[in-house]
Short mmCIF file of C-alpha atoms in Angstrom, two decimals:
data_model
loop_
_atom_site.label_atom_id
_atom_site.label_comp_id
_atom_site.label_asym_id
_atom_site.label_seq_id
_atom_site.Cartn_x
_atom_site.Cartn_y
_atom_site.Cartn_z
CA MET E 1 -2.32 20.01 -10.82
CA THR E 2 -5.45 17.82 -10.56
CA SER E 3 -6.77 17.62 -14.11
CA PRO E 4 -7.06 13.90 -15.09
CA LEU E 5 -4.80 12.75 -17.91
CA VAL E 6 -6.15 9.23 -18.25
CA VAL E 7 -8.62 7.02 -16.52
CA ILE E 8 -8.26 3.19 -16.58
CA PRO E 9 -11.28 1.47 -14.99
CA SER E 10 -10.34 -1.43 -12.71
CA ARG E 11 -12.15 -4.71 -12.36
CA ARG E 12 -15.16 -4.70 -10.13
CA THR E 13 -14.87 -6.53 -6.86
CA ASN E 14 -16.80 -9.70 -5.83
CA SER E 15 -17.88 -8.68 -2.32
CA ASN E 16 -20.11 -5.83 -1.01
CA ASN E 17 -17.55 -4.52 1.45
CA ALA E 18 -14.69 -4.59 -1.07
CA GLU E 19 -16.87 -2.76 -3.64
CA VAL E 20 -17.90 -0.10 -1.08
CA ALA E 21 -14.23 0.34 -0.04
CA ARG E 22 -13.37 0.77 -3.70
CA ILE E 23 -15.99 3.45 -4.28
CA ILE E 24 -15.14 5.40 -1.17
CA GLY E 25 -11.38 4.99 -1.93
CA ILE E 26 -11.88 6.45 -5.43
CA ASP E 27 -13.93 9.33 -3.98
CA ILE E 28 -11.06 10.08 -1.55
CA ILE E 29 -8.36 9.95 -4.22
CA ALA E 30 -10.48 12.09 -6.53
CA SER E 31 -10.83 14.67 -3.66
CA ARG E 32 -14.61 14.29 -3.45
CA TYR E 33 -13.83 13.68 0.18
CA LYS E 34 -11.02 16.10 1.06
CA GLU E 35 -8.08 15.43 3.35
CA GLY E 36 -9.20 16.08 6.94
CA ALA E 37 -12.88 15.80 6.03
CA LYS E 38 -15.35 13.57 7.94
CA LEU E 39 -17.18 10.89 6.09
CA PRO E 40 -20.99 11.00 6.33
CA GLY E 41 -22.41 9.09 9.24
CA ASP E 42 -23.15 5.34 9.24
CA ALA E 43 -26.86 5.83 8.72
CA GLU E 44 -26.33 7.93 5.64
CA LEU E 45 -23.71 5.63 4.12
CA THR E 46 -25.64 2.42 4.70
CA MET E 47 -28.65 4.02 3.03
CA LEU E 48 -26.52 5.37 0.17
CA PHE E 49 -24.96 1.98 -0.59
CA GLY E 50 -27.89 -0.17 0.42
CA ILE E 51 -25.69 -2.20 2.80
CA SER E 52 -25.72 -3.30 6.43
CA ARG E 53 -23.65 -1.67 9.19
CA PRO E 54 -21.32 -4.71 9.47
CA VAL E 55 -20.54 -4.43 5.69
CA LEU E 56 -19.85 -0.74 6.10
CA ARG E 57 -17.59 -1.36 9.11
CA GLU E 58 -15.54 -3.90 7.09
CA SER E 59 -15.21 -1.39 4.26
CA VAL E 60 -14.01 1.28 6.63
CA LYS E 61 -11.50 -1.16 8.25
CA THR E 62 -10.11 -1.83 4.75
CA LEU E 63 -9.56 1.82 4.10
CA VAL E 64 -8.05 2.39 7.55
CA ALA E 65 -5.55 -0.43 6.89
CA LYS E 66 -4.58 1.21 3.60
CA GLY E 67 -3.99 4.54 5.32
CA LEU E 68 -6.85 6.49 3.68
CA LEU E 69 -9.04 6.82 6.74
CA SER E 70 -8.76 7.09 10.51
CA THR E 71 -11.44 6.49 13.08
CA LYS E 72 -11.61 8.16 16.45
CA ALA E 73 -14.15 8.09 19.27
CA ARG E 74 -16.30 11.21 19.37
CA VAL E 75 -14.67 12.43 16.13
CA GLY E 76 -15.81 9.97 13.53
CA THR E 77 -14.24 8.68 10.37
CA VAL E 78 -11.82 11.13 8.87
CA VAL E 79 -9.86 11.25 5.55
CA ARG E 80 -6.14 11.08 6.25
CA GLU E 81 -3.51 13.23 4.55
CA ARG E 82 -2.12 11.88 1.27
CA ALA E 83 1.29 11.27 2.80
CA ALA E 84 -0.27 8.55 5.01
CA TRP E 85 -1.73 6.58 2.02
CA ASN E 86 -0.07 3.25 1.21
CA MET E 87 0.78 4.03 -2.41
CA PHE E 88 2.31 0.54 -2.86
CA ASP E 89 -0.98 -1.10 -2.08
CA PRO E 90 -2.34 -2.63 -5.32
CA ASP E 91 -5.85 -1.43 -4.59
CA VAL E 92 -4.74 2.13 -3.88
CA LEU E 93 -2.83 2.23 -7.15
CA ALA E 94 -5.81 0.74 -8.98
CA TRP E 95 -8.11 3.38 -7.48
CA HIS E 96 -5.76 6.11 -8.68
CA LEU E 97 -6.19 4.72 -12.21
CA ASP E 98 -9.99 4.79 -11.70
CA ALA E 99 -9.91 8.37 -10.31
CA GLY E 100 -7.72 9.61 -13.20
CA ILE E 101 -3.93 9.96 -13.21
CA ASP E 102 -2.86 13.58 -12.94
CA ALA E 103 0.46 15.41 -13.22
CA ARG E 104 1.15 15.07 -9.51
CA PHE E 105 0.79 11.28 -9.63
CA LEU E 106 3.11 11.09 -12.65
CA ARG E 107 5.67 13.28 -10.87
CA ASP E 108 5.59 11.13 -7.75
CA LEU E 109 5.90 7.97 -9.81
CA SER E 110 8.92 9.40 -11.69
CA GLU E 111 10.58 10.31 -8.43
CA ILE E 112 10.32 6.81 -7.00
CA ARG E 113 11.60 5.48 -10.29
CA LEU E 114 14.60 7.78 -10.07
CA ALA E 115 15.23 6.49 -6.56
CA VAL E 116 15.17 2.85 -7.63
CA GLU E 117 15.73 2.19 -11.32
CA PRO E 118 19.20 3.75 -11.85
CA ARG E 119 20.42 1.63 -8.97
CA ALA E 120 18.69 -1.42 -10.45
CA ALA E 121 20.53 -0.77 -13.73
CA ALA E 122 23.83 -0.44 -11.91
CA LEU E 123 23.28 -3.74 -10.08
CA ALA E 124 22.22 -5.38 -13.34
CA ALA E 125 25.57 -4.33 -14.81
CA GLU E 126 27.29 -6.15 -11.94
CA ARG E 127 25.14 -9.29 -11.85
CA ARG E 128 23.69 -9.80 -15.31
CA THR E 129 23.93 -13.09 -17.10
CA ASP E 130 24.40 -13.72 -20.84
CA GLN E 131 20.77 -14.74 -20.93
CA ASP E 132 19.74 -11.36 -19.39
CA ILE E 133 21.61 -9.54 -22.13
CA ALA E 134 20.00 -11.70 -24.82
CA LEU E 135 16.57 -10.90 -23.43
CA MET E 136 17.34 -7.19 -23.30
CA ARG E 137 18.61 -7.20 -26.88
CA ALA E 138 15.48 -9.05 -27.97
CA ILE E 139 13.18 -6.55 -26.32
CA ILE E 140 15.10 -3.62 -27.92
CA THR E 141 14.32 -5.30 -31.25
CA ASN E 142 10.67 -5.49 -30.18
CA MET E 143 10.71 -1.79 -29.29
CA TYR E 144 11.93 -0.86 -32.75
CA ALA E 145 9.19 -3.03 -34.26
CA ALA E 146 6.53 -1.63 -31.89
CA ALA E 147 7.38 1.90 -32.85
CA SER E 148 5.42 1.46 -36.16
CA ARG E 149 2.35 -0.03 -34.31
CA GLY E 150 1.57 2.94 -32.07
CA ALA E 151 2.01 4.21 -28.53
CA GLU E 152 0.21 1.30 -26.80
CA ASN E 153 2.39 -1.41 -28.32
CA PHE E 154 5.52 0.63 -27.66
CA ALA E 155 4.48 1.14 -24.00
CA GLU E 156 4.07 -2.65 -23.52
CA ALA E 157 7.54 -3.24 -24.91
CA ASP E 158 8.96 -0.42 -22.79
CA LEU E 159 7.38 -1.85 -19.65
CA GLY E 160 8.79 -5.30 -20.44
CA PHE E 161 12.27 -3.73 -20.77
CA HIS E 162 12.18 -2.03 -17.38
CA LEU E 163 10.88 -5.16 -15.66
CA LEU E 164 13.76 -7.09 -17.21
CA ILE E 165 16.28 -4.62 -15.73
CA ALA E 166 14.66 -5.00 -12.28
CA ASN E 167 14.89 -8.80 -12.62
CA ALA E 168 18.52 -8.66 -13.82
CA SER E 169 19.42 -6.58 -10.75
CA GLY E 170 19.17 -9.78 -8.66
CA ASN E 171 17.45 -7.82 -5.87
CA PRO E 172 14.08 -9.26 -4.97
CA PHE E 173 12.87 -5.94 -3.47
CA MET E 174 13.45 -4.20 -6.82
CA ARG E 175 11.66 -6.96 -8.67
CA SER E 176 8.73 -6.68 -6.23
CA ILE E 177 8.48 -2.91 -6.63
CA GLY E 178 8.27 -3.32 -10.38
CA ALA E 179 5.55 -5.91 -10.06
CA VAL E 180 3.49 -3.83 -7.59
CA ILE E 181 3.54 -0.64 -9.70
CA GLU E 182 3.32 -2.42 -13.09
CA ALA E 183 -0.18 -1.09 -13.85
CA ALA E 184 0.86 2.47 -13.02
CA LEU E 185 4.01 2.14 -15.12
CA ARG E 186 2.00 0.80 -18.05
CA VAL E 187 -0.17 3.93 -18.06
CA SER E 188 2.80 6.20 -17.52
CA PHE E 189 4.68 4.66 -20.48
CA ARG E 190 1.57 4.96 -22.65
CA LEU E 191 1.39 8.66 -21.87
CA SER E 192 5.11 9.22 -22.42
CA ALA E 193 5.43 7.14 -25.59
CA PRO E 194 7.02 9.10 -28.48
CA ARG E 195 4.62 10.58 -30.98
CA ASP E 196 6.67 10.56 -34.21
CA GLU E 197 9.26 8.42 -35.96
CA ARG E 198 12.21 10.56 -34.95
CA GLU E 199 11.20 10.49 -31.25
CA PHE E 200 10.77 6.72 -31.38
CA GLU E 201 14.30 6.34 -32.73
CA ILE E 202 15.75 8.60 -30.04
CA SER E 203 13.87 6.79 -27.28
CA VAL E 204 14.87 3.28 -28.39
CA ALA E 205 18.49 4.36 -28.85
CA ALA E 206 18.45 5.72 -25.26
CA HIS E 207 17.21 2.36 -23.97
CA GLU E 208 19.82 0.55 -26.06
CA ARG E 209 22.53 2.58 -24.31
CA ILE E 210 21.35 1.08 -21.01
CA VAL E 211 21.77 -2.42 -22.45
CA ASP E 212 25.24 -1.59 -23.84
CA ALA E 213 26.39 -0.30 -20.46
CA ILE E 214 25.00 -3.38 -18.67
CA ALA E 215 26.63 -5.70 -21.24
CA GLU E 216 29.95 -3.88 -20.66
CA LYS E 217 29.49 -4.24 -16.87
CA ASN E 218 29.73 -0.45 -16.50
CA SER E 219 27.52 0.33 -13.49
CA GLU E 220 28.01 4.07 -13.58
CA SER E 221 27.09 4.35 -17.26
CA ALA E 222 24.12 2.10 -16.83
CA ALA E 223 22.78 4.21 -14.00
CA ALA E 224 23.27 7.46 -15.98
CA ALA E 225 21.61 6.02 -19.04
CA MET E 226 18.64 4.92 -17.02
CA THR E 227 18.34 8.32 -15.38
CA ASN E 228 18.39 9.94 -18.81
CA VAL E 229 15.52 7.69 -19.99
CA ILE E 230 13.33 8.53 -16.97
CA PHE E 231 13.97 12.30 -17.36
CA SER E 232 13.06 12.01 -21.08
CA GLY E 233 9.80 10.36 -20.10
CA GLN E 234 9.12 13.24 -17.66
CA ARG E 235 9.61 15.79 -20.48
CA ARG E 236 7.12 13.98 -22.71
CA HIS E 237 4.62 13.84 -19.82
CA ARG E 238 4.87 17.58 -19.49
CA ALA E 239 4.46 18.05 -23.23
CA ALA E 240 1.42 15.78 -23.26
CA ASP E 241 -0.14 17.67 -20.30
#
């Protein structure tokens, strides 16, 4: 599916080459330039953007480094397949938000979460401190309070909860993944936030079960509870779509 669910405009860049890279990157992600397609020639692009050839070359280098383009002699500049894109690059993620998050993006994000977050919860159960548990309990209280203030406030509390779990895991790679995809998670949680009081209660209770398992140092239960929360978010995404 390619129909946009939500578009979050990113901040504009400060340099010409970065701004041109951003615009072309968004056009690639939005499929205005299809995978395998050649970009227009240098003369056309420099005229389109009102830039010099050196600026254009720097823009193309940026997109090549991020996996969106390849350049070959006698072939030209070609859009690479989506599998080659560096999805953990902050710019590539931001450009997805600009282009419009679709069901495929949400599915892919859920799959990487399922690969990482249940294990993070299990590690948190093994390594958590009393302070970690106190912070988790506090944010559960915030989630209950945010439920009455709408989806956006609830999404912020939800995001804070999952970042706390990553931090409590004690694994710097898991903390880094959470930080890199934070913007995408924020939008995902906004879309999957419950829509009525009963759903809010069910969602917060499911998150509270994660905390209970971590507090009890039960790694298996913590991982299972986290998996359940992610699957519940997937179901709400499908309902919203």
